[in-house]
Amino acid sequence: MEKEVLFDTLWKDYVTQTPSASKINELLKQHGENIKNDHIALRTVNLPEVGIDKLAVLFKQVGYVEKDSYYFSEKKLIAKHFEHATDLSAPKVFISELILEEFSKSLQSTVRSFVNKIPKGILELDALLVSGRTWGTVSYKTYERLRSESEYGAWLYVYGFCANHFTINVNELESIADMQEMNLFLKTNSFKMNASGGEIKGNSDLMLEQSSILADKMEVEFVEGEYLIPSCYYEFAKRYNQPNGELFRGFIANSADKIFESTDLVLQH
Ligand code: NI
């Protein structure tokens, strides 16, 4: 598989749950923009059959290599980022996983039980990346219980495996100079920003600035009925040169920590 096919598959799946991303692309295209992605992000848990290393297999097959890793103590997550070995313009891939053993026994057994329900074929065929939720109907009561410990875990229970976000590479935009202009463009077009930790996370000294809209919301059918639940969001990133003159390609844990909250129910309007 070519990497373009892989990203196209992830994108097509992602926009079904993130209509705002298609709308923003349309608006930017009307301004003559040719949109490039800085990175995409995926979420999982640290069980061997679905962990970061498992999700990374397909990316490695299309030429990606592992770079840095990150730890989020408050959210109890680790993450790794991957870059294409030769094509520096290819989107970076950021994969995070929940550290199960840092949570209650109840959360651990809930997560193990839904992961155990993933059909073996999906695990064997590496179809996991865009498999979504393959453990049947979810319970709102379970969702709320997970949410009391981890918004991330609750999100994973409802949506399963998909791209959690794509990220527009602001450096490559012609008509938008910086993150202030990017956010103004989004707000002018009535998109709601994630303001946790400020609308712009990071700064030029950290060599990375990021912002994101709040996740779209989907009517999700639970055992108890339908509820409106945050789905996925669109992110925006501008990178700066390192002292050696090369563009910074990593991530800033403090900023990513706040970006994770774009799918929190409490942040939703
Ligand atoms: Ni991101």
Short mmCIF file of C-alpha atoms in Angstrom, two decimals, residues 30-255:
data_model
loop_
_atom_site.label_atom_id
_atom_site.label_comp_id
_atom_site.label_asym_id
_atom_site.label_seq_id
_atom_site.Cartn_x
_atom_site.Cartn_y
_atom_site.Cartn_z
CA GLN A 30 -12.22 28.80 -1.89
CA HIS A 31 -9.27 30.99 -0.87
CA GLY A 32 -7.09 29.06 -3.32
CA GLU A 33 -5.34 27.01 -0.65
CA ASN A 34 -3.80 23.61 -1.27
CA ILE A 35 -4.08 21.92 2.14
CA LYS A 36 -1.24 19.82 3.57
CA ASN A 37 -1.32 17.92 6.86
CA ASP A 38 1.21 18.40 9.63
CA HIS A 39 0.19 15.24 11.48
CA ILE A 40 -2.62 12.87 12.25
CA ALA A 41 -3.33 11.36 15.65
CA LEU A 42 -4.68 8.00 16.78
CA ARG A 43 -5.78 6.78 20.20
CA THR A 44 -5.56 3.36 21.80
CA VAL A 45 -4.75 1.46 25.02
CA ASN A 46 -1.56 -0.32 26.08
CA LEU A 47 -2.76 -3.88 25.40
CA PRO A 48 -0.42 -5.76 23.03
CA GLU A 49 -3.13 -6.62 20.49
CA VAL A 50 -4.09 -2.95 19.95
CA GLY A 51 -1.23 -0.86 21.45
CA ILE A 52 0.89 1.84 19.80
CA ASP A 53 3.28 -0.68 18.27
CA LYS A 54 0.40 -2.59 16.72
CA LEU A 55 -1.18 0.57 15.22
CA ALA A 56 2.25 1.60 13.94
CA VAL A 57 2.71 -1.53 11.82
CA LEU A 58 0.90 -0.22 8.74
CA PHE A 59 2.74 3.12 8.92
CA LYS A 60 6.08 1.33 9.17
CA GLN A 61 5.13 -0.71 6.10
CA VAL A 62 4.79 2.52 4.11
CA GLY A 63 8.13 3.90 5.26
CA TYR A 64 7.54 5.46 8.68
CA VAL A 65 10.08 5.29 11.50
CA GLU A 66 9.67 5.83 15.24
CA LYS A 67 10.93 9.16 16.63
CA ASP A 68 10.23 10.62 20.09
CA SER A 69 8.01 9.42 22.92
CA TYR A 70 5.98 11.48 25.39
CA TYR A 71 4.38 10.94 28.80
CA PHE A 72 1.22 12.62 30.08
CA SER A 73 1.11 12.02 33.82
CA GLU A 74 -2.25 13.65 34.54
CA LYS A 75 -4.08 11.92 31.70
CA LYS A 76 -2.09 8.69 32.23
CA LEU A 77 -1.08 8.36 28.60
CA ILE A 78 2.06 7.72 26.66
CA ALA A 79 2.56 8.64 23.03
CA LYS A 80 5.05 8.15 20.25
CA HIS A 81 5.47 10.07 17.06
CA PHE A 82 6.51 8.61 13.73
CA GLU A 83 7.94 10.31 10.65
CA HIS A 84 8.41 9.15 7.11
CA ALA A 85 12.05 8.14 6.64
CA THR A 86 12.59 9.98 3.34
CA ASP A 87 9.57 12.16 2.56
CA LEU A 88 9.74 15.10 4.98
CA SER A 89 6.51 16.55 3.57
CA ALA A 90 4.51 13.45 4.62
CA PRO A 91 2.27 13.99 7.67
CA LYS A 92 3.77 12.93 10.97
CA VAL A 93 1.84 10.27 12.91
CA PHE A 94 1.14 10.72 16.63
CA ILE A 95 -0.17 7.64 18.44
CA SER A 96 -1.10 7.68 22.12
CA GLU A 97 -2.22 4.90 24.46
CA LEU A 98 -3.92 4.78 27.85
CA ILE A 99 -1.73 3.29 30.59
CA LEU A 100 -4.31 0.82 31.90
CA GLU A 101 -2.51 -0.22 35.09
CA GLU A 102 -2.71 3.37 36.38
CA PHE A 103 -6.53 3.17 36.50
CA SER A 104 -9.07 1.39 38.70
CA LYS A 105 -9.70 -2.34 38.36
CA SER A 106 -13.17 -1.49 37.08
CA LEU A 107 -11.85 0.65 34.21
CA GLN A 108 -9.22 -1.97 33.39
CA SER A 109 -11.78 -4.77 33.13
CA THR A 110 -14.19 -2.64 31.07
CA VAL A 111 -11.44 -1.82 28.56
CA ARG A 112 -10.17 -5.41 28.44
CA SER A 113 -13.67 -6.68 27.85
CA PHE A 114 -14.36 -4.41 24.86
CA VAL A 115 -10.93 -5.04 23.34
CA ASN A 116 -11.55 -8.81 23.71
CA LYS A 117 -14.67 -8.42 21.56
CA ILE A 118 -12.73 -7.11 18.54
CA PRO A 119 -13.13 -9.78 15.82
CA LYS A 120 -9.85 -11.69 15.39
CA GLY A 121 -9.93 -11.07 11.61
CA ILE A 122 -9.66 -7.32 12.17
CA LEU A 123 -6.61 -7.76 14.40
CA GLU A 124 -4.96 -10.15 11.96
CA LEU A 125 -5.71 -8.20 8.79
CA ASP A 126 -4.37 -4.91 10.17
CA ALA A 127 -7.79 -3.48 9.45
CA LEU A 128 -7.81 -2.09 12.98
CA LEU A 129 -6.85 1.50 12.04
CA VAL A 130 -10.26 2.39 10.61
CA SER A 131 -12.30 -0.39 12.22
CA GLY A 132 -14.15 2.01 14.54
CA ARG A 133 -16.15 0.33 17.30
CA THR A 134 -16.49 -3.42 16.73
CA TRP A 135 -17.73 -4.35 20.23
CA GLY A 136 -21.43 -3.75 19.62
CA THR A 137 -23.81 -1.33 21.30
CA VAL A 138 -22.38 0.78 24.10
CA SER A 139 -23.95 1.65 27.43
CA TYR A 140 -24.28 5.29 28.51
CA LYS A 141 -23.84 4.22 32.12
CA THR A 142 -20.48 2.61 31.25
CA TYR A 143 -19.52 5.68 29.19
CA GLU A 144 -20.18 7.94 32.20
CA ARG A 145 -18.27 5.63 34.54
CA LEU A 146 -15.26 5.62 32.20
CA ARG A 147 -15.54 9.38 31.81
CA SER A 148 -15.26 9.89 35.56
CA GLU A 149 -11.74 8.45 35.33
CA SER A 150 -10.69 9.22 31.77
CA GLU A 151 -12.40 11.27 29.05
CA TYR A 152 -9.95 9.62 26.66
CA GLY A 153 -11.02 6.11 27.71
CA ALA A 154 -14.71 7.04 27.39
CA TRP A 155 -14.11 8.45 23.90
CA LEU A 156 -12.30 5.26 22.84
CA TYR A 157 -15.16 3.11 24.16
CA VAL A 158 -17.67 4.95 21.95
CA TYR A 159 -15.63 5.54 18.77
CA GLY A 160 -12.99 2.81 18.77
CA PHE A 161 -10.27 2.97 16.16
CA CYS A 162 -10.12 5.89 13.73
CA ALA A 163 -8.10 9.06 13.21
CA ASN A 164 -8.89 11.23 16.22
CA HIS A 165 -7.72 14.32 14.33
CA PHE A 166 -5.99 15.56 11.24
CA THR A 167 -3.92 18.74 11.49
CA ILE A 168 -3.55 21.46 8.89
CA ASN A 169 0.04 22.54 8.30
CA VAL A 170 -0.30 26.34 8.68
CA ASN A 171 3.27 26.92 7.40
CA GLU A 172 2.09 25.75 3.98
CA LEU A 173 -0.92 28.09 3.73
CA GLU A 174 -0.53 31.05 1.37
CA SER A 175 -3.29 33.38 2.59
CA ILE A 176 -2.88 32.82 6.35
CA ALA A 177 0.33 34.06 7.90
CA ASP A 178 0.16 32.82 11.48
CA MET A 179 -1.91 31.10 14.14
CA GLN A 180 -3.72 34.33 15.12
CA GLU A 181 -4.96 34.66 11.54
CA MET A 182 -5.82 30.95 11.40
CA ASN A 183 -7.94 31.15 14.56
CA LEU A 184 -9.60 34.39 13.43
CA PHE A 185 -10.53 32.72 10.13
CA LEU A 186 -12.09 29.80 12.03
CA LYS A 187 -13.97 31.99 14.51
CA THR A 188 -15.23 34.28 11.74
CA ASN A 189 -16.68 31.15 10.15
CA SER A 190 -18.39 30.24 13.47
CA PHE A 191 -16.14 27.37 14.54
CA LYS A 192 -15.63 27.01 18.31
CA MET A 193 -12.04 26.86 19.52
CA ASN A 194 -10.64 24.69 22.31
CA ALA A 195 -9.56 27.42 24.75
CA SER A 196 -8.10 25.12 27.42
CA GLY A 197 -4.64 26.52 28.19
CA GLY A 198 -5.33 29.42 25.74
CA GLU A 199 -6.46 29.21 22.12
CA ILE A 200 -2.85 28.91 20.95
CA LYS A 201 -0.82 26.23 22.69
CA GLY A 202 2.94 26.69 22.60
CA ASN A 203 4.92 29.56 21.09
CA SER A 204 7.78 30.31 18.73
CA ASP A 205 10.36 29.67 21.49
CA LEU A 206 8.96 26.15 21.84
CA MET A 207 9.08 26.03 18.02
CA LEU A 208 5.51 24.76 17.73
CA GLU A 209 2.14 26.50 17.98
CA GLN A 210 -1.08 24.51 17.89
CA SER A 211 -4.79 25.20 18.09
CA SER A 212 -7.90 23.11 17.52
CA ILE A 213 -11.62 23.46 17.15
CA LEU A 214 -13.80 21.65 19.65
CA ALA A 215 -14.80 18.19 18.49
CA ASP A 216 -17.92 17.83 16.41
CA LYS A 217 -20.81 16.07 18.10
CA MET A 218 -22.53 12.90 16.96
CA GLU A 219 -25.85 11.35 17.93
CA VAL A 220 -24.68 8.06 19.37
CA GLU A 221 -27.07 5.21 20.00
CA PHE A 222 -26.54 3.75 23.45
CA VAL A 223 -28.43 0.88 25.11
CA GLU A 224 -30.25 3.60 27.10
CA GLY A 225 -31.10 5.78 24.07
CA GLU A 226 -29.47 8.46 21.90
CA TYR A 227 -27.00 10.99 23.30
CA LEU A 228 -25.00 13.76 21.65
CA ILE A 229 -21.32 12.90 22.19
CA PRO A 230 -18.09 14.71 21.11
CA SER A 231 -16.50 12.90 18.15
CA CYS A 232 -13.35 14.15 16.40
CA TYR A 233 -11.78 17.55 15.77
CA TYR A 234 -9.52 19.44 13.38
CA GLU A 235 -6.18 20.81 14.55
CA PHE A 236 -3.85 23.51 13.17
CA ALA A 237 -0.09 23.68 13.63
CA LYS A 238 2.67 26.14 12.80
CA ARG A 239 6.30 25.11 13.21
CA TYR A 240 9.42 27.21 13.66
CA ASN A 241 13.09 26.62 12.95
CA GLN A 242 15.40 25.11 15.54
CA PRO A 243 18.66 26.93 16.33
CA ASN A 244 20.35 24.76 13.66
CA GLY A 245 18.03 26.27 11.02
CA GLU A 246 15.96 23.11 10.53
CA LEU A 247 12.22 23.07 11.15
CA PHE A 248 11.26 21.54 14.51
CA ARG A 249 9.47 18.25 13.85
CA GLY A 250 8.60 17.02 17.35
CA PHE A 251 5.73 17.66 19.75
CA ILE A 252 5.38 19.58 23.03
CA ALA A 253 3.86 17.45 25.79
CA ASN A 254 2.29 20.42 27.62
CA SER A 255 0.49 21.58 24.49
#
